[in-house]
Structure formats: C-alpha cells, structure tokens
C-alpha cells in the first residue's frame, strides 16, 4: 500500500468520552443466548458495534434479517461480504418470538444488502412486519432498509403497504465521500427512496442517519440535513464513525460532544422532530 492510502494509516486512539466497558452483564448473556437459539443475526454483533454491552444489558437489539452475509463491501462496515445463503422461511416468526421474549415495546429490523434477490429482500421485510403484528401487536416497528438498488420503487411500495411505524434508511455520509465510503450506493437514489416513502404514505415516520469523523466538512453535514428535510425526513441520527478493523476506512476525526450538541441544535432548528 502507498503512504497515501487511508486504510494503511495508523489507527487513532479513541478519546475517553467514547470508550465503553466490555459486555459482561446477565442481560447481555440472556440476549445473546436468545439470538443464538433462534438463529438470528444482529447488526450489533455483525457490525461490531461498541455499544453492544449497554444495549443488550437493557435487552435492546437491532435484528438483522436475510442472513449475515452482504452482497456489497462498504468501506465503513464490518458485516462480511460474499454470496448469501437462501432466505430462511422461519426467520419472520423467530423475530416475533425474540420480540415477545425480550418484552420489546419497540423493535428495529434491518438487513444486509441482498442484490442477489429479485426483490432485494423486500418480501422478507413484509413477512417480518406481519409476524410482529400477529404476535406482538403493541410493539412499534422500525425498519432500516438498504437502498434496493435498481428495484427501490417496487420494494418500497410493498413495505409501505405492510405499515411499519418508522421507515429508516441511512444516507451514511456526505455525497463527496460516497465513491470511497459507500461505492455501491448513490446518494441521491437514497434521498429519492426516503422521499418516496412520504409520497406514498405521509403518516409513516421517516428516519435517516449519518456518520461523522470520516473527513466530512461541517457545512457538508448541514447540507445533508437540508437534503433530508427537503425529502421530509422526520428523525435524524448522527454517530461517530469507529474503524472496525485496519482494513476499513480510517477515522479522520473524533467529533467532540460539544460539536455533536451543536449539530443537534442546528438539526432541530431545521425542523427535525427527533435528533
């Protein structure tokens, strides 16, 4: 690798404010055991999320459907890439069982990219929503979908008909960084997906998120906020990018808590309902 290659650069030391304790609680162990028993993947584990201990202790988990193997290889993501296995027909019921046993009042369901499937996996999202409605009708459902490349319109329409409470699709980063950070996706295609949700059903809340610390500029982040609001996105999440392994994109900056608070204030002023 050349010296200019960002992936060859040394990893930055994490500041004190984002260090977390290793997961050791009984709640963590119970959640892990349940997911294993039901053969469910979680983005918490597959993406090597540093907050897994805190969330699983509280029995919060983001379930990842359609397997644990992605058809893409984004520079920020630790989920493995390859040829996925066949879709598990028992998965929707297993997700509903997990929600019931954990006593979830709100569940987040996401997936890997499945460019190998004719519908991108939209049908499995629908089946999961239907299973949750049957088994845990009081649980609110948030889905976090991929972009359904080249099949977004039909996929989104199918999912909206199943009536999730929140439709989440992350923009991930600013447009300038897409070629290196999210090369398999297109920024404006993701924006159009979010816009189409509101166009088909204005009553469904929409949500999107971005990572910071990848080399983006402050004004670029503000522009992403404006783009989201133009697409009528209701909720915004922002988080510090953390390099999963030395093979992934490097952290260019650790954004301070004060900077996050400033971003949050700006986002609220722009009209986001939740930040």
Coordinates of C-alpha atoms in Angstrom, one line a residue:
X1 CA 0.0 0.0 0.0
X2 CA 1.1 3.5 -0.6
X3 CA 1.6 6.1 2.1
X4 CA -1.4 8.0 0.7
X5 CA -3.7 5.0 1.1
X6 CA -6.0 5.9 4.0
X7 CA -6.5 2.3 5.0
X8 CA -2.8 1.9 5.6
X9 CA -2.7 4.8 8.1
X10 CA -2.3 4.1 11.8
X11 CA -5.5 3.9 13.8
X12 CA -6.3 6.9 16.0
X13 CA -6.6 6.4 19.7
X14 CA -10.2 6.7 21.0
X15 CA -10.8 9.6 23.3
X16 CA -12.2 9.0 26.8
X17 CA -15.7 10.1 26.0
X18 CA -16.4 7.2 23.6
X19 CA -14.7 4.3 25.5
X20 CA -17.1 1.6 26.6
X21 CA -17.0 -1.3 29.0
X22 CA -16.8 -4.8 27.8
X23 CA -20.1 -6.6 27.8
X24 CA -20.4 -8.8 30.9
X25 CA -23.9 -8.4 32.4
X26 CA -26.6 -11.1 32.8
X27 CA -28.8 -9.2 30.4
X28 CA -26.2 -9.3 27.7
X29 CA -25.7 -13.0 28.1
X30 CA -29.5 -13.7 28.0
X31 CA -29.9 -11.6 24.8
X32 CA -27.0 -13.4 23.2
X33 CA -28.3 -16.8 24.1
X34 CA -31.8 -16.0 22.8
X35 CA -30.4 -14.8 19.4
X36 CA -28.4 -18.0 19.1
X37 CA -31.3 -20.2 19.9
X38 CA -33.5 -18.5 17.3
X39 CA -30.7 -18.4 14.7
X40 CA -31.0 -14.6 14.4
X41 CA -28.2 -12.2 13.4
X42 CA -28.0 -8.8 14.9
X43 CA -26.3 -5.7 13.5
X44 CA -24.9 -5.2 17.0
X45 CA -22.7 -8.2 16.6
X46 CA -22.1 -8.4 12.8
X47 CA -21.1 -4.7 12.6
X48 CA -19.0 -4.9 15.8
X49 CA -21.0 -2.1 17.5
X50 CA -19.1 -0.8 20.5
X51 CA -22.4 -0.1 22.4
X52 CA -23.5 -3.8 22.3
X53 CA -22.9 -4.3 26.0
X54 CA -25.0 -1.3 27.1
X55 CA -27.9 -2.1 24.6
X56 CA -28.0 -5.8 25.3
X57 CA -27.9 -5.3 29.0
X58 CA -31.2 -3.3 28.5
X59 CA -32.5 -6.1 26.1
X60 CA -32.4 -3.7 23.2
X61 CA -31.3 -5.2 19.9
X62 CA -31.4 -4.4 16.2
X63 CA -32.3 -7.7 14.4
X64 CA -30.6 -8.2 11.1
X65 CA -32.7 -10.3 8.7
X66 CA -31.8 -12.0 5.4
X67 CA -28.7 -13.6 6.9
X68 CA -25.3 -12.3 7.9
X69 CA -23.6 -12.0 4.5
X70 CA -23.9 -8.9 2.4
X71 CA -23.5 -8.6 -1.3
X72 CA -21.6 -5.3 -1.0
X73 CA -18.5 -4.2 0.7
X74 CA -18.8 -0.7 2.1
X75 CA -15.6 0.8 3.5
X76 CA -17.1 1.5 6.9
X77 CA -19.0 -1.7 7.6
X78 CA -17.8 -4.9 9.3
X79 CA -20.6 -7.2 8.0
X80 CA -19.0 -9.9 5.9
X81 CA -19.3 -9.9 2.2
X82 CA -19.9 -12.8 -0.1
X83 CA -22.7 -15.0 -1.6
X84 CA -25.5 -15.1 0.9
X85 CA -27.4 -18.3 1.9
X86 CA -31.0 -18.9 0.9
X87 CA -33.6 -16.9 2.7
X88 CA -34.8 -18.6 5.9
X89 CA -38.6 -19.1 5.8
X90 CA -38.7 -19.4 9.6
X91 CA -36.9 -16.0 10.2
X92 CA -40.1 -13.8 10.4
X93 CA -41.6 -16.0 13.2
X94 CA -38.2 -16.1 15.0
X95 CA -38.0 -12.3 15.0
X96 CA -41.5 -12.2 16.5
X97 CA -40.6 -14.7 19.2
X98 CA -37.5 -12.7 20.1
X99 CA -39.5 -9.5 20.4
X100 CA -42.0 -11.3 22.7
X101 CA -39.4 -12.9 24.9
X102 CA -37.4 -9.7 25.3
X103 CA -40.6 -7.8 26.0
X104 CA -39.8 -5.2 23.4
X105 CA -42.1 -2.2 23.1
X106 CA -40.1 -1.1 20.0
X107 CA -38.1 -3.2 17.6
X108 CA -35.6 -2.2 14.9
X109 CA -35.4 -4.6 11.9
X110 CA -32.6 -4.1 9.4
X111 CA -30.9 -6.3 6.8
X112 CA -27.8 -6.9 4.7
X113 CA -27.9 -5.8 1.1
X114 CA -29.3 -8.7 -1.0
X115 CA -28.7 -7.6 -4.6
X116 CA -29.0 -11.3 -5.5
X117 CA -32.7 -11.4 -4.8
X118 CA -35.2 -10.2 -7.4
X119 CA -37.0 -8.0 -4.8
X120 CA -33.9 -7.1 -2.9
X121 CA -35.4 -8.8 0.2
X122 CA -38.4 -6.5 0.4
X123 CA -40.7 -9.6 0.7
X124 CA -38.9 -10.8 3.9
X125 CA -39.3 -7.3 5.5
X126 CA -43.1 -7.6 4.8
X127 CA -43.3 -11.1 6.4
X128 CA -41.4 -9.9 9.4
X129 CA -43.7 -6.9 9.9
X130 CA -46.8 -9.2 9.5
X131 CA -45.4 -11.7 12.1
X132 CA -44.7 -9.0 14.6
X133 CA -48.2 -7.6 14.2
X134 CA -49.7 -11.0 14.8
X135 CA -47.5 -11.9 17.8
X136 CA -46.7 -8.6 19.5
X137 CA -49.3 -6.1 18.3
X138 CA -48.3 -3.5 20.9
X139 CA -44.7 -3.4 19.7
X140 CA -43.9 -0.4 17.4
X141 CA -41.9 -1.5 14.3
X142 CA -39.0 0.4 12.8
X143 CA -37.4 -0.9 9.7
X144 CA -34.0 0.1 8.5
X145 CA -33.7 -1.0 4.8
X146 CA -30.9 -1.0 2.2
X147 CA -31.4 1.1 -0.9
X148 CA -32.8 -1.8 -3.0
X149 CA -30.6 -0.9 -5.9
X150 CA -32.5 -0.8 -9.3
X151 CA -35.7 -2.0 -7.6
X152 CA -36.4 0.6 -5.0
X153 CA -39.8 1.8 -6.2
X154 CA -41.5 -1.7 -6.1
X155 CA -39.7 -2.7 -2.9
X156 CA -40.7 0.5 -1.0
X157 CA -44.3 0.2 -2.1
X158 CA -44.5 -3.4 -0.9
X159 CA -43.1 -2.5 2.5
X160 CA -45.2 0.6 3.0
X161 CA -48.3 -1.5 2.4
X162 CA -47.3 -3.5 5.5
X163 CA -47.4 -0.4 7.6
X164 CA -44.2 -0.1 9.6
X165 CA -44.3 2.7 12.2
X166 CA -40.9 4.1 11.2
X167 CA -39.1 3.7 7.8
X168 CA -35.4 4.3 8.3
X169 CA -32.8 4.4 5.5
X170 CA -29.4 5.8 6.3
X171 CA -27.5 8.2 4.0
X172 CA -24.4 7.3 6.0
X173 CA -22.1 10.1 4.8
X174 CA -21.9 13.3 2.7
X175 CA -22.1 13.0 -1.1
X176 CA -18.4 13.8 -1.7
X177 CA -17.3 10.7 0.3
X178 CA -19.7 8.2 -1.4
X179 CA -17.1 7.0 -4.1
X180 CA -14.7 5.8 -1.3
X181 CA -17.0 5.1 1.7
X182 CA -20.2 3.8 0.0
X183 CA -19.2 3.0 -3.6
X184 CA -22.1 0.5 -4.2
X185 CA -24.8 3.2 -3.5
X186 CA -25.8 6.6 -4.8
X187 CA -26.6 9.5 -2.5
X188 CA -29.5 10.9 -4.5
X189 CA -31.0 7.5 -5.0
X190 CA -31.2 7.1 -1.2
X191 CA -32.7 10.5 -0.9
X192 CA -35.4 9.6 -3.5
X193 CA -36.2 6.4 -1.6
X194 CA -36.8 8.4 1.6
X195 CA -38.9 10.9 -0.3
X196 CA -41.0 8.1 -1.9
X197 CA -42.0 6.8 1.5
X198 CA -43.6 10.1 2.4
X199 CA -45.2 10.4 -1.0
X200 CA -46.9 7.0 -0.7
X201 CA -47.9 7.3 2.9
X202 CA -47.3 10.7 4.8
X203 CA -48.4 9.1 8.1
X204 CA -45.3 6.9 8.3
X205 CA -42.4 8.5 10.1
X206 CA -39.1 8.6 8.2
X207 CA -35.7 8.5 9.6
X208 CA -32.1 8.7 8.4
X209 CA -28.6 8.8 9.8
X210 CA -25.1 9.8 9.0
X211 CA -21.7 9.0 10.5
X212 CA -19.2 11.8 11.2
X213 CA -15.4 11.6 11.6
X214 CA -14.8 10.3 8.0
X215 CA -13.4 13.6 6.7
X216 CA -16.6 15.4 6.1
X217 CA -16.8 19.2 6.5
X218 CA -19.3 20.9 8.8
X219 CA -21.1 22.7 6.0
X220 CA -21.4 19.4 4.1
X221 CA -23.2 17.9 7.1
X222 CA -25.6 20.9 7.2
X223 CA -26.3 20.4 3.5
X224 CA -27.2 16.7 4.2
X225 CA -29.6 17.9 6.9
X226 CA -31.2 20.3 4.4
X227 CA -31.5 17.5 1.8
X228 CA -33.1 15.2 4.4
X229 CA -35.6 17.9 5.3
X230 CA -36.4 18.5 1.6
X231 CA -37.3 14.8 1.4
X232 CA -39.5 15.4 4.5
X233 CA -37.4 13.1 6.8
X234 CA -38.7 13.4 10.4
X235 CA -35.9 11.9 12.5
X236 CA -32.1 12.3 12.3
X237 CA -29.4 10.2 13.9
X238 CA -25.7 11.1 14.0
X239 CA -22.9 9.0 15.3
X240 CA -19.1 8.9 15.5
X241 CA -17.6 6.5 12.9
X242 CA -15.3 4.0 14.5
X243 CA -12.9 1.9 12.4
X244 CA -13.9 -1.8 12.8
X245 CA -10.6 -3.2 11.6
X246 CA -7.4 -1.8 10.0
X247 CA -8.8 -2.9 6.6
X248 CA -11.6 -0.4 6.9
X249 CA -11.7 3.4 6.2
X250 CA -9.7 5.3 8.8
X251 CA -11.1 7.7 11.4
X252 CA -10.2 11.2 10.3
X253 CA -11.6 13.0 13.4
X254 CA -13.2 12.2 16.7
X255 CA -16.1 14.6 16.9
X256 CA -16.4 16.1 20.4
X257 CA -19.6 16.0 22.5
X258 CA -19.9 19.8 22.1
X259 CA -19.8 19.5 18.4
X260 CA -22.5 16.9 18.5
X261 CA -24.6 19.2 20.6
X262 CA -24.1 22.0 18.1
X263 CA -25.2 19.7 15.2
X264 CA -28.3 18.6 17.2
X265 CA -29.3 22.2 17.8
X266 CA -28.9 23.1 14.1
X267 CA -30.9 20.0 13.2
X268 CA -33.8 20.9 15.5
X269 CA -33.8 24.4 14.1
X270 CA -34.1 22.9 10.6
X271 CA -37.3 21.1 11.7
X272 CA -36.4 17.5 12.6
X273 CA -38.8 16.1 15.1
X274 CA -36.2 13.9 16.8
X275 CA -32.4 14.2 16.8

